[in-house]
Amino acid sequence: MPVSEEILINVTPRETRVAVVENGMLQEVQIERSARRGYVGNIYKGRVQRVMPGMQAAFVDIGLSRGAFLHASDITRAAPESVAVSEDEETVVPPMPSINELLHEGQEVVVQVLKDPIGSKGARLTTQLSIPSRCLVLLPYSHVLGVSARIEDEVERDRLKLLVSAHAGDSPMGYIVRTNADGQGEEVLAQDMAYLGRLWQQIRSAVNATVVGQCIYEDLSLPLRAVRDLMRQGVDKVRVDSRETYDKVCEFTRQFMPDWADRLEHYPGERPIFDLYGVDDEIERALKREVPLKSGGSLVLDQTEAMTTVDVNTGSFLGQRNLEETVYRTNLEAAQAVARQLRLRNLGGIIIIDFIDMIDAEHRRQVLRTLEKALIRDHAKTAVHDFSVLGLVEMTRKRTTESLERQLCEPCPTCGGRGKVKTSDTITYEIFREITRAVRQFDASRLLVMAAPVVVNKILDEESAAVAELEEFLGKSIRFQADEQYSQEQYDVVLL
């Protein structure tokens, strides 16, 4: 079944959202807020704050609230004048220099952001600059000429290499041919190379005029990035609900991809464009922990600092034949659902999938193939490993920005992000201990305890005998007052 794909761009004064819809089903959401624009792709002039030899890294001030992280492996180094060769004629790669040989504190460096600040971690930097256009990526400090692995046809790969190589001539810069270049003619590639050449000259000129902590080059806004990166052969329409943004997208498209200009459409309707496709409802569901499957099974996704875990459950699905067949069918459906959820929720890093145990080795292979096939359309780089001895599938997905949940949500102020609160019993006994501690430490004739209504009711109804015993033991009068403003875990012991 051919894939029908549409890109929806919703623009409001403070927020821009892009949704990728395939066959009527939401697959991907990107969000950019004017107050918190991402930094990935931006180029800055920075200053080295600290060099950390033990980590082979340095922290660099680029004007953000936290120092950004630059590892030795991400620092451009001059190519060696001669390459060592071992006795068996294999090339010997020279060892990576120490970070102290590459950088020193106070040094000014031109860096590019690889990853946005995530959680408590600062941005990840590189000095190996790369500047993307529609079909190419310019590598100004490299001599590499590469082609995206997603262009699988060897004849097409060779054709693209020859075209780029011919136009590059003796240029000292390198290029990567992007997936969007597949099938493009010589004129399109030449235009891209000319554009990148002009842009690089502007960046070089701006370096000297820029002070430390300032941005030298900023990547395109989200609507233009979406058109540049997501527009491909299968996209039928790009719908934009803002006339001003639509005009900008049209101008960008006419300049860099004129053949696809007829796919742009301004949406003037009064009903919000995301409502037409149920996008907001899908986003709401993507913030939930559990994902129901059509078969009656479900996925349970838990995102932690270290990794994301996905548990597959059969639920009410009983199958048609036997248990093994039931498990196999559920896992096949789950494999496709997992791929969609990872892309929709923008989950990255290490991902552990706990499929339901299967006895048949061929069933395990088919489930793994289904997962890999479903991940092909994901723009983020993924790597899937075979079932482990414990029956788990380990995979990675490249992470450059925060997940959807972390962009839209914050830790619960009541439970502190644990997802659980202490029981009223637990809080009751904590209050009793706090009363005893306070009386022994301070002199007071009476005590007032303020707590949530559920806790106070628990104490007065079920623990009244314990309160009487405590008053007798301490020789103090204790009064309890319920306050609706207190959460279940909050309380105060006031000495009167």
XYZ file of C-alpha atoms in Angstrom:
496
model
C 0.000 0.000 0.000
C 1.550 3.332 -1.083
C 2.182 5.872 1.672
C 0.270 9.151 1.405
C 2.120 11.783 3.395
C 1.215 15.336 4.377
C 3.112 17.965 6.372
C 0.999 20.318 8.482
C 2.467 23.596 9.769
C 0.568 25.351 12.571
C 1.831 28.852 13.459
C 0.816 30.964 16.447
C 2.597 34.102 17.746
C 4.615 32.220 20.387
C 4.733 28.664 19.073
C 5.163 26.815 15.789
C 4.267 23.138 15.387
C 4.916 20.760 12.494
C 3.103 17.436 12.133
C 3.909 14.630 9.692
C 0.797 12.608 8.848
C 1.056 9.340 6.904
C -2.147 7.705 5.621
C -4.139 9.839 8.051
C -2.076 8.805 11.083
C 0.237 11.166 12.982
C 3.859 9.974 12.852
C 5.973 12.893 14.015
C 5.618 16.220 15.826
C 8.160 19.028 16.018
C 7.657 22.041 18.280
C 9.491 25.353 18.423
C 8.655 28.107 20.899
C 9.920 31.634 20.378
C 11.067 31.828 23.999
C 12.948 28.508 23.780
C 14.267 27.946 20.291
C 16.618 25.002 19.912
C 20.330 25.501 19.330
C 21.198 22.460 17.185
C 23.046 23.528 14.037
C 23.872 27.001 15.358
C 27.512 28.150 15.164
C 28.985 30.221 18.023
C 32.226 31.866 18.983
C 33.059 30.393 22.371
C 35.763 30.522 25.019
C 37.172 27.476 26.818
C 36.205 27.648 30.504
C 37.721 24.431 31.843
C 39.816 21.631 30.390
C 39.073 18.211 31.903
C 41.952 15.799 31.072
C 40.282 12.912 32.891
C 37.230 13.208 30.612
C 39.227 14.131 27.476
C 36.857 17.080 27.170
C 36.405 20.779 27.843
C 33.568 23.047 28.899
C 33.039 26.020 26.611
C 31.142 29.254 27.253
C 28.935 30.018 24.237
C 26.574 32.413 26.006
C 24.087 29.822 27.318
C 23.102 29.390 30.968
C 25.329 26.291 31.299
C 28.763 25.589 29.912
C 28.645 23.422 26.777
C 30.554 20.121 26.445
C 33.257 19.605 23.807
C 34.934 16.182 23.595
C 38.383 15.671 22.087
C 36.903 13.391 19.406
C 34.760 16.303 18.169
C 37.687 18.663 17.633
C 38.994 19.217 14.126
C 42.638 18.230 13.793
C 45.031 18.676 10.922
C 45.527 15.556 8.822
C 48.855 13.816 9.492
C 51.581 14.513 6.938
C 52.355 10.816 6.642
C 50.289 7.742 7.455
C 51.917 4.865 9.306
C 51.533 1.362 7.890
C 52.013 -1.824 9.911
C 53.966 -4.915 8.752
C 50.792 -6.567 7.461
C 50.157 -3.390 5.401
C 47.171 -2.211 7.456
C 46.830 1.530 8.064
C 47.675 2.471 11.624
C 45.380 5.222 12.941
C 47.370 7.683 15.054
C 46.195 7.938 18.664
C 43.881 10.790 19.587
C 45.868 13.664 21.118
C 45.260 14.648 24.727
C 42.702 17.390 25.247
C 45.519 19.503 26.775
C 47.312 19.412 23.395
C 44.192 20.602 21.586
C 42.781 23.276 23.894
C 43.736 25.524 26.789
C 41.656 27.616 29.163
C 40.733 31.032 27.777
C 41.181 29.919 24.162
C 38.594 31.176 21.658
C 36.997 28.503 19.463
C 34.349 28.420 16.755
C 31.921 25.619 17.589
C 28.628 24.166 16.394
C 25.877 22.709 18.595
C 25.360 18.962 18.065
C 22.788 18.416 20.818
C 20.553 20.805 22.713
C 20.867 21.013 26.516
C 18.888 18.054 27.865
C 17.920 17.780 31.519
C 20.906 18.728 33.650
C 23.380 18.318 30.761
C 24.710 21.243 28.786
C 24.786 21.422 24.996
C 27.145 19.086 23.090
C 29.551 20.856 20.727
C 31.850 20.117 17.814
C 34.432 22.142 15.907
C 33.819 19.921 12.860
C 31.349 22.320 11.270
C 28.634 21.148 8.882
C 26.205 23.388 6.991
C 23.144 21.772 5.397
C 21.222 22.765 2.323
C 18.386 21.010 0.533
C 20.456 18.221 -1.076
C 23.942 18.558 0.415
C 25.826 19.115 3.642
C 28.987 21.229 3.400
C 31.963 20.117 5.519
C 34.274 23.152 5.347
C 37.122 21.509 7.313
C 36.991 18.084 5.667
C 37.835 16.478 2.331
C 35.167 13.788 2.624
C 32.748 13.102 -0.235
C 30.014 10.798 1.065
C 26.514 9.715 0.088
C 23.640 9.001 2.475
C 23.264 5.291 3.228
C 19.543 5.629 2.513
C 20.338 6.026 -1.182
C 20.828 2.305 -1.808
C 21.064 2.170 -5.623
C 24.786 1.873 -6.424
C 24.373 3.424 -9.877
C 22.636 6.466 -8.386
C 25.281 6.754 -5.653
C 28.074 6.766 -8.239
C 26.217 9.330 -10.390
C 25.774 11.718 -7.468
C 29.402 11.337 -6.406
C 30.636 12.138 -9.918
C 28.400 15.224 -10.185
C 29.444 16.658 -6.831
C 33.104 15.818 -7.413
C 33.061 17.505 -10.829
C 31.580 20.732 -9.455
C 33.790 20.714 -6.353
C 36.943 20.593 -8.476
C 40.008 21.358 -6.350
C 37.950 22.738 -3.463
C 39.472 21.806 -0.076
C 35.996 21.343 1.387
C 33.981 18.152 1.664
C 30.335 17.283 0.995
C 27.759 14.746 2.082
C 24.989 13.998 -0.385
C 21.653 13.899 1.461
C 18.729 11.559 0.790
C 16.839 14.454 -0.847
C 19.400 14.446 -3.680
C 18.144 11.078 -4.940
C 17.143 11.562 -8.589
C 18.071 15.271 -8.698
C 19.774 16.701 -11.754
C 23.134 18.417 -12.117
C 21.630 21.922 -12.070
C 19.976 21.405 -8.665
C 23.209 20.135 -7.100
C 25.200 23.005 -8.641
C 22.753 25.544 -7.174
C 23.072 23.959 -3.745
C 26.864 24.021 -3.904
C 26.872 27.678 -4.969
C 24.489 28.569 -2.120
C 26.634 26.726 0.451
C 29.766 28.420 -0.884
C 28.235 31.885 -0.443
C 26.925 31.009 3.015
C 30.332 29.750 4.152
C 31.994 32.978 3.019
C 29.462 34.961 5.075
C 30.172 32.789 8.125
C 33.934 33.212 7.764
C 33.537 36.987 7.495
C 31.272 37.039 10.570
C 33.777 35.151 12.777
C 36.102 38.139 13.181
C 33.247 40.577 13.802
C 31.592 38.415 16.485
C 32.417 38.529 20.196
C 32.601 35.475 22.469
C 29.176 34.122 23.368
C 27.455 35.414 20.251
C 25.827 33.332 17.522
C 27.651 33.447 14.190
C 25.152 31.389 12.200
C 21.626 30.339 13.128
C 19.820 27.469 11.468
C 16.543 28.064 9.626
C 13.251 28.491 11.486
C 11.174 25.346 12.032
C 8.809 25.767 9.019
C 11.730 26.184 6.608
C 13.707 23.347 8.248
C 10.662 21.101 7.933
C 10.369 21.803 4.212
C 14.122 21.384 3.710
C 14.450 18.149 5.675
C 11.058 16.431 5.396
C 10.018 17.236 1.809
C 10.479 14.125 -0.307
C 8.884 12.187 -3.132
C 6.086 10.701 -1.017
C 4.873 14.055 0.357
C 1.603 15.045 -1.326
C 0.889 18.335 0.423
C 2.439 20.892 2.765
C -0.353 22.845 4.451
C 0.426 26.095 6.304
C -2.194 27.968 8.337
C -0.314 31.306 8.438
C -0.250 33.509 5.338
C 3.036 35.178 6.347
C 4.761 31.841 6.979
C 3.244 30.400 3.799
C 4.788 33.236 1.767
C 8.208 32.569 3.355
C 7.937 28.846 2.665
C 6.918 29.555 -0.953
C 9.923 31.836 -1.454
C 12.268 29.242 0.058
C 10.774 26.491 -2.095
C 10.992 28.534 -5.307
C 14.672 29.151 -4.589
C 15.749 25.631 -3.633
C 13.116 23.161 -4.905
C 11.004 24.832 -7.608
C 9.652 21.518 -8.915
C 7.792 20.971 -5.663
C 6.284 24.441 -5.276
C 2.860 23.194 -6.406
C 2.632 20.986 -3.306
C 2.389 23.987 -0.977
C -1.048 25.054 0.176
C -2.288 27.836 2.427
C -4.992 26.700 4.850
C -7.394 29.604 5.548
C -10.058 27.626 7.435
C -11.484 28.810 10.756
C -11.203 25.353 12.287
C -7.617 24.760 13.537
C -5.631 22.734 11.022
C -4.504 20.193 13.630
C -8.161 19.505 14.510
C -8.847 18.292 10.962
C -6.443 15.394 11.481
C -6.955 14.857 15.207
C -3.322 15.808 15.844
C -3.909 17.369 19.267
C -5.733 14.242 20.443
C -2.805 12.098 19.259
C -0.329 14.347 21.070
C -2.384 13.973 24.256
C -2.301 10.178 23.883
C 1.456 10.288 23.240
C 1.961 11.753 26.715
C 0.366 8.727 28.357
C 2.364 5.806 29.670
C 0.216 3.067 28.132
C -0.541 2.630 24.424
C -3.417 0.270 23.537
C -2.982 -2.025 20.525
C -5.837 -2.917 18.164
C -5.487 -6.593 19.077
C -6.286 -5.849 22.734
C -2.646 -5.894 23.839
C -0.719 -2.813 24.943
C 2.658 -1.109 25.204
C 3.898 0.449 28.433
C 6.647 3.051 27.914
C 8.816 4.401 30.724
C 11.348 7.152 30.021
C 14.218 7.488 32.510
C 17.460 9.440 32.564
C 19.490 6.425 31.404
C 17.154 4.741 28.923
C 13.612 4.126 27.730
C 11.938 0.784 28.378
C 9.011 -0.629 26.410
C 6.995 -3.533 27.795
C 4.648 -5.492 25.496
C 1.534 -7.063 27.051
C -1.031 -9.415 25.438
C -3.947 -7.925 27.374
C -7.294 -9.322 26.243
C -5.994 -10.773 22.947
C -6.525 -14.561 23.055
C -5.688 -15.378 19.428
C -7.216 -17.879 17.048
C -5.038 -20.976 17.445
C -2.637 -21.310 20.361
C -0.550 -19.300 22.796
C 2.548 -19.114 20.566
C 0.455 -17.778 17.667
C -1.190 -15.224 19.977
C 2.181 -14.014 21.241
C 3.635 -13.847 17.722
C 0.732 -11.770 16.334
C 0.821 -9.407 19.304
C 4.577 -8.908 18.966
C 4.280 -8.190 15.221
C 1.710 -5.469 15.896
C 3.771 -4.170 18.813
C 6.932 -3.899 16.668
C 5.189 -1.485 14.285
C 3.593 0.431 17.152
C 6.960 0.786 18.940
C 8.597 2.297 15.840
C 5.772 4.834 15.540
C 5.820 5.738 19.233
C 9.599 6.296 19.284
C 9.305 8.708 16.370
C 6.128 10.394 17.641
C 7.451 10.857 21.187
C 10.982 11.647 19.902
C 12.527 9.138 22.295
C 16.272 8.723 21.922
C 19.321 7.124 23.482
C 19.204 3.515 24.676
C 15.848 1.762 24.238
C 15.054 -1.679 25.688
C 12.015 -3.534 24.299
C 10.593 -6.447 26.271
C 8.582 -8.388 23.705
C 6.471 -11.288 24.960
C 8.623 -14.444 25.061
C 8.546 -16.501 21.855
C 9.748 -20.092 21.524
C 10.015 -20.192 17.722
C 13.311 -18.696 16.470
C 11.710 -17.820 13.118
C 9.025 -15.814 14.922
C 11.740 -13.817 16.709
C 13.474 -13.114 13.382
C 10.205 -11.943 11.811
C 9.437 -9.615 14.720
C 12.934 -8.126 14.476
C 12.558 -7.643 10.697
C 9.176 -5.968 11.212
C 10.710 -3.544 13.716
C 13.642 -2.718 11.404
C 11.309 -2.209 8.432
C 9.034 0.080 10.455
C 12.043 2.195 11.490
C 13.157 2.840 7.891
C 10.963 5.944 7.562
C 12.351 7.436 10.785
C 14.686 10.345 9.951
C 16.703 9.736 13.136
C 19.519 7.210 12.950
C 18.626 3.901 14.612
C 20.507 0.660 15.332
C 18.660 -2.521 16.342
C 20.385 -5.508 17.955
C 19.244 -9.120 18.103
C 17.310 -10.627 21.006
C 19.492 -10.934 24.102
C 19.770 -14.057 26.249
C 17.054 -12.536 28.448
C 14.730 -12.114 25.459
C 15.131 -8.317 25.270
C 15.726 -6.254 22.128
C 18.283 -3.492 22.601
C 18.357 -0.561 20.189
C 19.526 3.024 19.984
C 17.945 6.082 18.393
C 19.936 9.249 17.877
C 18.829 11.990 20.242
C 19.421 15.661 19.408
C 16.480 17.377 21.130
C 14.265 16.791 24.157
C 11.513 14.190 23.932
C 7.921 15.316 23.347
C 7.083 14.661 27.001
C 9.967 16.773 28.291
C 9.126 19.593 25.897
C 5.480 19.734 26.946
C 5.535 18.585 30.583
C 7.360 19.215 33.844
C 7.749 17.043 36.972
C 4.624 16.875 39.140
C 5.001 19.330 42.060
C 3.147 16.926 44.350
C 5.204 13.772 43.792
C 8.379 15.383 42.389
C 8.178 13.334 39.209
C 8.083 9.944 40.984
C 4.614 9.170 39.723
C 3.614 8.097 43.251
C 2.762 9.790 46.557
C 3.159 8.468 50.086
C 0.022 6.954 51.591
C -1.969 8.789 54.255
C -0.792 6.112 56.735
C 2.848 6.903 55.973
C 2.286 10.660 56.386
C 0.378 10.086 59.643
C 3.292 8.240 61.242
C 5.754 10.829 59.896
C 3.680 13.532 61.647
C 3.746 11.591 64.935
C 7.557 11.316 64.722
C 7.896 15.013 63.852
C 5.720 15.986 66.851
C 7.952 13.957 69.193
C 11.103 15.471 67.671
C 9.750 19.040 67.912
C 8.680 18.710 71.582
C 12.089 17.364 72.601
C 13.909 20.132 70.753
C 11.734 23.153 71.581
C 9.653 24.276 74.548
C 5.914 24.653 73.830
C 2.677 23.976 75.683
C 0.523 23.279 72.641
C 1.051 22.099 69.079
C -0.897 22.743 65.880
C -0.567 20.296 62.965
C -1.661 21.521 59.519
C -2.037 18.896 56.797
C -4.153 17.772 53.843
C -7.809 16.920 54.646
C -7.337 13.222 53.783
C -4.486 12.979 56.328
C -6.258 14.931 59.080
C -9.435 12.852 58.645
C -7.337 9.688 58.851
C -5.718 10.833 62.116
C -8.957 11.981 63.797
C -10.997 8.944 62.732
C -8.656 5.960 62.804
C -5.733 7.183 64.910
C -7.566 9.131 67.635
C -6.452 6.630 70.278
C -2.829 7.011 69.163
C -3.160 10.822 69.394
C -4.517 10.551 72.958
C -1.612 8.302 73.955
C 0.887 10.710 72.370
C -0.619 13.706 74.213
C -0.402 11.836 77.500
C 3.169 10.699 76.843
C 4.392 14.199 75.860
C 2.181 16.136 78.283
C 1.179 18.492 75.469
C -2.093 19.377 73.759
C -2.148 18.620 70.000
C -4.694 20.169 67.600
C -5.143 19.186 63.953
C -6.305 21.502 61.160
C -7.126 20.463 57.596
C -6.047 22.793 54.783
C -7.175 22.262 51.173
C -4.018 23.972 49.914
C -1.795 21.207 51.272
C -0.960 18.231 49.051
C -1.091 14.744 50.574
C 2.630 14.749 51.452
C 2.706 18.265 52.925
C 2.311 19.080 56.605
C 3.510 21.577 59.197
C 3.952 21.135 62.958
C 3.551 24.553 64.611
C 4.640 25.170 68.225
C 2.297 27.468 70.194
